mmCIF file of C-alpha atoms in Angstrom:
data_model
loop_
_atom_site.group_PDB
_atom_site.id
_atom_site.type_symbol
_atom_site.label_atom_id
_atom_site.label_comp_id
_atom_site.label_asym_id
_atom_site.label_seq_id
_atom_site.Cartn_x
_atom_site.Cartn_y
_atom_site.Cartn_z
ATOM 1 C CA MET F 1 -16.761 -8.774 15.087
ATOM 2 C CA LEU F 2 -14.796 -10.697 12.414
ATOM 3 C CA THR F 3 -11.393 -11.904 13.134
ATOM 4 C CA GLN F 4 -8.868 -10.951 9.942
ATOM 5 C CA ASP F 5 -9.175 -14.903 9.003
ATOM 6 C CA GLU F 6 -12.890 -14.976 9.472
ATOM 7 C CA ILE F 7 -13.264 -12.054 6.865
ATOM 8 C CA LYS F 8 -10.849 -13.564 4.382
ATOM 9 C CA GLN F 9 -12.684 -17.082 4.728
ATOM 10 C CA GLN F 10 -15.980 -14.981 4.091
ATOM 11 C CA LEU F 11 -14.400 -12.908 0.906
ATOM 12 C CA GLY F 12 -13.601 -16.359 -0.312
ATOM 13 C CA ILE F 13 -16.520 -17.921 -0.496
ATOM 14 C CA TYR F 14 -18.091 -14.764 -2.227
ATOM 15 C CA ALA F 15 -15.607 -14.396 -4.661
ATOM 16 C CA ALA F 16 -16.786 -18.316 -5.653
ATOM 17 C CA ASP F 17 -19.820 -17.024 -6.983
ATOM 18 C CA PHE F 18 -18.320 -15.115 -9.581
ATOM 19 C CA ILE F 19 -16.828 -18.184 -11.232
ATOM 20 C CA LYS F 20 -19.022 -20.230 -13.410
ATOM 21 C CA ASN F 21 -19.316 -23.394 -15.444
ATOM 22 C CA ASP F 22 -16.511 -23.783 -17.871
ATOM 23 C CA MET F 23 -15.091 -20.609 -17.187
ATOM 24 C CA LEU F 24 -11.322 -20.071 -17.857
ATOM 25 C CA ILE F 25 -9.850 -18.588 -14.904
ATOM 26 C CA GLY F 26 -6.482 -16.804 -13.700
ATOM 27 C CA LEU F 27 -5.806 -17.992 -9.438
ATOM 28 C CA GLY F 28 -3.747 -15.933 -7.580
ATOM 29 C CA THR F 29 -1.673 -16.196 -4.341
ATOM 30 C CA GLY F 30 -1.755 -15.471 -0.707
ATOM 31 C CA THR F 31 -4.064 -15.781 2.697
ATOM 32 C CA THR F 32 -6.506 -14.763 1.115
ATOM 33 C CA VAL F 33 -7.415 -16.089 -2.547
ATOM 34 C CA TYR F 34 -6.020 -19.563 0.054
ATOM 35 C CA TYR F 35 -9.823 -19.434 0.981
ATOM 36 C CA LEU F 36 -11.011 -18.988 -2.242
ATOM 37 C CA LEU F 37 -9.613 -22.214 -3.549
ATOM 38 C CA LYS F 38 -10.210 -24.246 -0.068
ATOM 39 C CA GLU F 39 -13.885 -23.018 -1.369
ATOM 40 C CA LEU F 40 -13.223 -24.196 -5.020
ATOM 41 C CA GLY F 41 -12.221 -27.467 -4.100
ATOM 42 C CA LYS F 42 -15.707 -28.078 -2.268
ATOM 43 C CA ARG F 43 -17.578 -26.373 -5.420
ATOM 44 C CA LYS F 44 -16.069 -28.802 -7.479
ATOM 45 C CA GLN F 45 -16.960 -31.719 -5.656
ATOM 46 C CA GLN F 46 -20.152 -30.603 -5.789
ATOM 47 C CA GLY F 47 -20.298 -30.074 -10.023
ATOM 48 C CA LEU F 48 -18.430 -26.528 -10.798
ATOM 49 C CA THR F 49 -16.447 -27.003 -14.008
ATOM 50 C CA PHE F 50 -13.528 -24.610 -14.780
ATOM 51 C CA THR F 51 -10.126 -24.077 -15.943
ATOM 52 C CA ALA F 52 -7.531 -23.055 -13.637
ATOM 53 C CA VAL F 53 -3.852 -21.211 -14.427
ATOM 54 C CA CYS F 54 -2.010 -20.378 -11.468
ATOM 55 C CA THR F 55 0.303 -17.296 -10.692
ATOM 56 C CA SER F 56 2.799 -19.629 -8.173
ATOM 57 C CA LEU F 57 4.048 -22.988 -7.030
ATOM 58 C CA GLN F 58 2.005 -22.532 -3.890
ATOM 59 C CA THR F 59 -1.525 -21.916 -5.685
ATOM 60 C CA GLN F 60 -0.132 -25.354 -7.992
ATOM 61 C CA ASP F 61 0.667 -26.967 -4.795
ATOM 62 C CA ILE F 62 -3.192 -26.069 -3.123
ATOM 63 C CA LEU F 63 -4.987 -27.054 -6.232
ATOM 64 C CA LYS F 64 -3.160 -30.248 -6.493
ATOM 65 C CA ALA F 65 -4.053 -30.535 -2.299
ATOM 66 C CA GLU F 66 -8.060 -30.119 -3.253
ATOM 67 C CA ASP F 67 -7.825 -32.395 -6.550
ATOM 68 C CA MET F 68 -7.922 -29.250 -9.249
ATOM 69 C CA ASP F 69 -6.493 -29.548 -12.144
ATOM 70 C CA PHE F 70 -4.675 -26.194 -13.878
ATOM 71 C CA ILE F 71 -2.969 -25.763 -17.310
ATOM 72 C CA SER F 72 -0.116 -22.934 -18.253
ATOM 73 C CA LEU F 73 -1.188 -19.852 -19.382
ATOM 74 C CA ASP F 74 0.413 -21.107 -22.875
ATOM 75 C CA ASP F 75 -1.813 -23.365 -23.736
ATOM 76 C CA VAL F 76 -4.560 -20.644 -23.616
ATOM 77 C CA ASP F 77 -5.067 -17.321 -25.371
ATOM 78 C CA ARG F 78 -7.309 -15.460 -23.073
ATOM 79 C CA LEU F 79 -8.898 -15.845 -19.621
ATOM 80 C CA GLN F 80 -12.017 -15.023 -18.733
ATOM 81 C CA LEU F 81 -11.582 -13.920 -14.975
ATOM 82 C CA ALA F 82 -8.665 -13.565 -12.798
ATOM 83 C CA ILE F 83 -8.887 -13.212 -9.194
ATOM 84 C CA ASP F 84 -6.150 -12.540 -6.440
ATOM 85 C CA GLY F 85 -5.541 -10.414 -3.501
ATOM 86 C CA ALA F 86 -3.294 -7.027 -2.963
ATOM 87 C CA ASP F 87 -1.212 -5.409 -0.100
ATOM 88 C CA GLU F 88 -2.283 -2.193 -0.865
ATOM 89 C CA VAL F 89 -5.259 -0.952 -3.187
ATOM 90 C CA ASP F 90 -5.858 3.218 -3.631
ATOM 91 C CA LYS F 91 -8.422 5.222 -4.489
ATOM 92 C CA ASN F 92 -7.915 4.781 -7.894
ATOM 93 C CA GLY F 93 -7.953 1.057 -7.896
ATOM 94 C CA SER F 94 -4.225 0.797 -8.380
ATOM 95 C CA LEU F 95 -2.108 -1.923 -6.569
ATOM 96 C CA ILE F 96 0.731 -3.295 -5.129
ATOM 97 C CA LYS F 97 1.168 -6.637 -4.894
ATOM 98 C CA GLY F 98 4.047 -9.041 -4.088
ATOM 99 C CA GLY F 99 4.297 -9.537 -0.551
ATOM 100 C CA GLY F 100 3.974 -13.147 -1.034
ATOM 101 C CA GLY F 101 7.161 -12.708 -3.798
ATOM 102 C CA ALA F 102 4.632 -13.854 -6.762
ATOM 103 C CA LEU F 103 4.688 -10.223 -8.326
ATOM 104 C CA LEU F 104 5.945 -11.615 -11.510
ATOM 105 C CA GLN F 105 3.944 -14.443 -12.618
ATOM 106 C CA GLU F 106 0.443 -13.040 -10.891
ATOM 107 C CA LYS F 107 1.088 -9.668 -13.721
ATOM 108 C CA ILE F 108 1.547 -11.851 -16.385
ATOM 109 C CA VAL F 109 -1.823 -13.826 -15.806
ATOM 110 C CA GLU F 110 -3.718 -11.142 -14.775
ATOM 111 C CA ALA F 111 -3.006 -9.347 -17.794
ATOM 112 C CA ALA F 112 -4.279 -11.943 -20.149
ATOM 113 C CA ALA F 113 -7.459 -11.746 -18.217
ATOM 114 C CA ASP F 114 -10.639 -9.871 -19.244
ATOM 115 C CA GLU F 115 -11.733 -9.175 -15.781
ATOM 116 C CA LEU F 116 -9.348 -8.929 -12.412
ATOM 117 C CA ILE F 117 -11.744 -9.214 -9.126
ATOM 118 C CA ILE F 118 -9.494 -7.595 -6.534
ATOM 119 C CA ILE F 119 -10.426 -9.600 -2.723
ATOM 120 C CA VAL F 120 -9.054 -7.566 0.087
ATOM 121 C CA ASP F 121 -9.992 -7.062 3.622
ATOM 122 C CA GLU F 122 -10.507 -3.626 4.793
ATOM 123 C CA LYS F 123 -7.186 -2.503 6.166
ATOM 124 C CA LYS F 124 -5.519 -3.197 2.353
ATOM 125 C CA ASN F 125 -7.242 0.006 1.287
ATOM 126 C CA VAL F 126 -5.513 3.064 1.601
ATOM 127 C CA GLU F 127 -6.241 6.876 -0.182
ATOM 128 C CA MET F 128 -2.418 6.361 -1.389
ATOM 129 C CA LEU F 129 -0.013 3.360 -1.743
ATOM 130 C CA GLY F 130 3.378 3.124 -0.290
ATOM 131 C CA ALA F 131 3.111 2.465 2.994
ATOM 132 C CA PHE F 132 3.152 -1.236 2.261
ATOM 133 C CA PRO F 133 6.959 -1.389 0.820
ATOM 134 C CA LEU F 134 7.047 -1.603 -2.656
ATOM 135 C CA PRO F 135 8.591 -5.365 -3.893
ATOM 136 C CA VAL F 136 11.058 -4.990 -7.284
ATOM 137 C CA GLU F 137 11.719 -8.635 -8.744
ATOM 138 C CA VAL F 138 15.402 -8.421 -9.879
ATOM 139 C CA ILE F 139 17.609 -10.800 -11.849
ATOM 140 C CA THR F 140 20.328 -11.644 -9.623
ATOM 141 C CA PHE F 141 23.236 -10.931 -11.229
ATOM 142 C CA GLY F 142 23.959 -7.181 -10.677
ATOM 143 C CA TRP F 143 20.963 -6.867 -8.094
ATOM 144 C CA LYS F 144 23.505 -4.561 -5.935
ATOM 145 C CA GLN F 145 23.599 -1.565 -9.054
ATOM 146 C CA VAL F 146 19.827 -2.281 -8.839
ATOM 147 C CA LYS F 147 19.742 -1.591 -5.474
ATOM 148 C CA GLN F 148 21.913 1.449 -5.225
ATOM 149 C CA LYS F 149 20.348 3.189 -8.723
ATOM 150 C CA ILE F 150 17.140 2.906 -6.147
ATOM 151 C CA GLU F 151 18.111 4.198 -3.695
ATOM 152 C CA SER F 152 20.256 7.113 -5.403
ATOM 153 C CA THR F 153 17.106 7.856 -7.611
ATOM 154 C CA TYR F 154 14.427 8.205 -5.122
ATOM 155 C CA ASN F 155 16.258 8.850 -1.549
ATOM 156 C CA ILE F 156 14.942 5.382 0.349
ATOM 157 C CA GLU F 157 15.504 2.396 1.665
ATOM 158 C CA THR F 158 15.712 -1.142 0.089
ATOM 159 C CA ARG F 159 15.919 -4.059 1.666
ATOM 160 C CA LEU F 160 17.194 -7.535 -0.070
ATOM 161 C CA ARG F 161 14.230 -9.611 0.705
ATOM 162 C CA GLU F 162 15.255 -13.123 3.274
ATOM 163 C CA LYS F 163 13.420 -16.367 4.342
ATOM 164 C CA ASP F 164 14.325 -18.501 7.037
ATOM 165 C CA GLY F 165 17.321 -16.552 7.300
ATOM 166 C CA LYS F 166 18.712 -17.055 3.049
ATOM 167 C CA VAL F 167 18.355 -14.790 0.818
ATOM 168 C CA TYR F 168 14.173 -15.305 -1.008
ATOM 169 C CA LEU F 169 14.342 -16.553 -4.069
ATOM 170 C CA THR F 170 11.001 -16.216 -6.673
ATOM 171 C CA ASP F 171 9.440 -19.159 -8.703
ATOM 172 C CA HIS F 172 11.444 -18.069 -11.208
ATOM 173 C CA ARG F 173 14.741 -17.892 -9.666
ATOM 174 C CA HIS F 174 15.137 -13.888 -9.085
ATOM 175 C CA TYR F 175 15.774 -11.344 -5.811
ATOM 176 C CA ILE F 176 13.042 -8.724 -4.768
ATOM 177 C CA LEU F 177 14.079 -5.548 -3.528
ATOM 178 C CA ASP F 178 11.515 -4.702 -0.963
ATOM 179 C CA CYS F 179 11.631 -0.772 -1.446
ATOM 180 C CA PHE F 180 10.381 1.521 1.149
ATOM 181 C CA PHE F 181 9.032 4.881 -0.532
ATOM 182 C CA ASN F 182 6.381 5.495 2.362
ATOM 183 C CA THR F 183 4.268 7.449 -0.229
ATOM 184 C CA ILE F 184 3.595 6.804 -4.481
ATOM 185 C CA PRO F 185 1.761 9.781 -5.655
ATOM 186 C CA ASN F 186 2.166 8.905 -8.891
ATOM 187 C CA PRO F 187 2.259 4.895 -9.377
ATOM 188 C CA GLU F 188 1.813 4.355 -13.277
ATOM 189 C CA GLN F 189 4.788 6.745 -13.781
ATOM 190 C CA LEU F 190 7.290 5.435 -10.824
ATOM 191 C CA ASN F 191 6.614 1.838 -12.827
ATOM 192 C CA THR F 192 7.390 2.881 -15.797
ATOM 193 C CA ASP F 193 10.683 4.442 -14.555
ATOM 194 C CA LEU F 194 11.610 1.151 -12.646
ATOM 195 C CA HIS F 195 11.166 -0.793 -15.605
ATOM 196 C CA LEU F 196 13.848 1.095 -17.534
ATOM 197 C CA MET F 197 15.942 0.248 -14.521
ATOM 198 C CA PRO F 198 18.684 -2.165 -16.317
ATOM 199 C CA GLY F 199 18.538 -5.609 -13.956
ATOM 200 C CA VAL F 200 14.284 -4.929 -13.262
ATOM 201 C CA VAL F 201 12.161 -7.795 -14.099
ATOM 202 C CA GLU F 202 8.758 -6.363 -12.279
ATOM 203 C CA THR F 203 7.451 -4.260 -10.309
ATOM 204 C CA GLY F 204 4.425 -4.897 -6.912
ATOM 205 C CA LEU F 205 3.053 -1.832 -8.861
ATOM 206 C CA PHE F 206 -0.673 -3.195 -10.875
ATOM 207 C CA VAL F 207 -1.721 -0.123 -12.381
ATOM 208 C CA GLY F 208 -5.052 -0.063 -14.481
ATOM 209 C CA MET F 209 -5.378 -3.786 -14.035
ATOM 210 C CA ALA F 210 -7.894 -4.005 -11.417
ATOM 211 C CA ASN F 211 -11.729 -3.870 -12.499
ATOM 212 C CA LYS F 212 -13.475 -4.914 -9.587
ATOM 213 C CA ILE F 213 -12.382 -4.420 -5.471
ATOM 214 C CA ILE F 214 -13.954 -6.612 -2.740
ATOM 215 C CA THR F 215 -13.740 -5.784 0.166
ATOM 216 C CA GLY F 216 -14.505 -7.432 3.354
ATOM 217 C CA HIS F 217 -15.157 -5.644 6.565
ATOM 218 C CA SER F 218 -14.660 -6.539 10.419
ATOM 219 C CA ASP F 219 -18.691 -6.204 10.795
ATOM 220 C CA GLY F 220 -19.089 -8.865 8.428
ATOM 221 C CA SER F 221 -19.815 -6.326 5.661
ATOM 222 C CA ILE F 222 -19.013 -6.769 1.846
ATOM 223 C CA THR F 223 -18.613 -3.759 -0.616
ATOM 224 C CA VAL F 224 -17.677 -4.472 -4.218
ATOM 225 C CA ARG F 225 -16.385 -1.406 -6.228
ATOM 226 C CA ASN F 226 -16.538 -0.802 -9.911
ATOM 227 C CA ILE F 227 -13.125 0.443 -11.328
#
């Protein structure tokens, strides 16, 4: 049986096969995508050519370390492909993302891609979203008002994200509220409703965006689900 890290490494190598010479690609953020980035570094040394747009400063740092170039999304019209991980994937291919804090830039980059491939280990596949706390990115001004509004509207607990004993700031200098919905029966409606709250920048609900879900299993198998 493979460990979780071994599954992620296998997924990274498998996903790298979708990237062909001279493609414009978006590269995600997180522990699963880390192995994809490492594999792409090896393949670049072997002659693979591509142009990358990053979804976070963390991803940029890894590309720099692997001697890979990247450009701004503003330098391109469309991306041919984006590959990223997810915190949860439901039966319809809706996602919760943002556990790593990069949800805003991830959504912008991935909305600009003709195809979005999500790579996850088997534990991320769920019948219904919500067990993983939903990240909601908010501006720092008046964040308590947004917190109170979400809690009172949905009768749930929310928590201001912290890291290393300090309030966590995203790459774009926002806060994140982790929202404990437990179950999200209608992700599309919830995403719309949260966006209507003043102060909300983005949600971790990615609905109708993924085209392909690639799942790695502990027995070493990989399954592909087209959405």
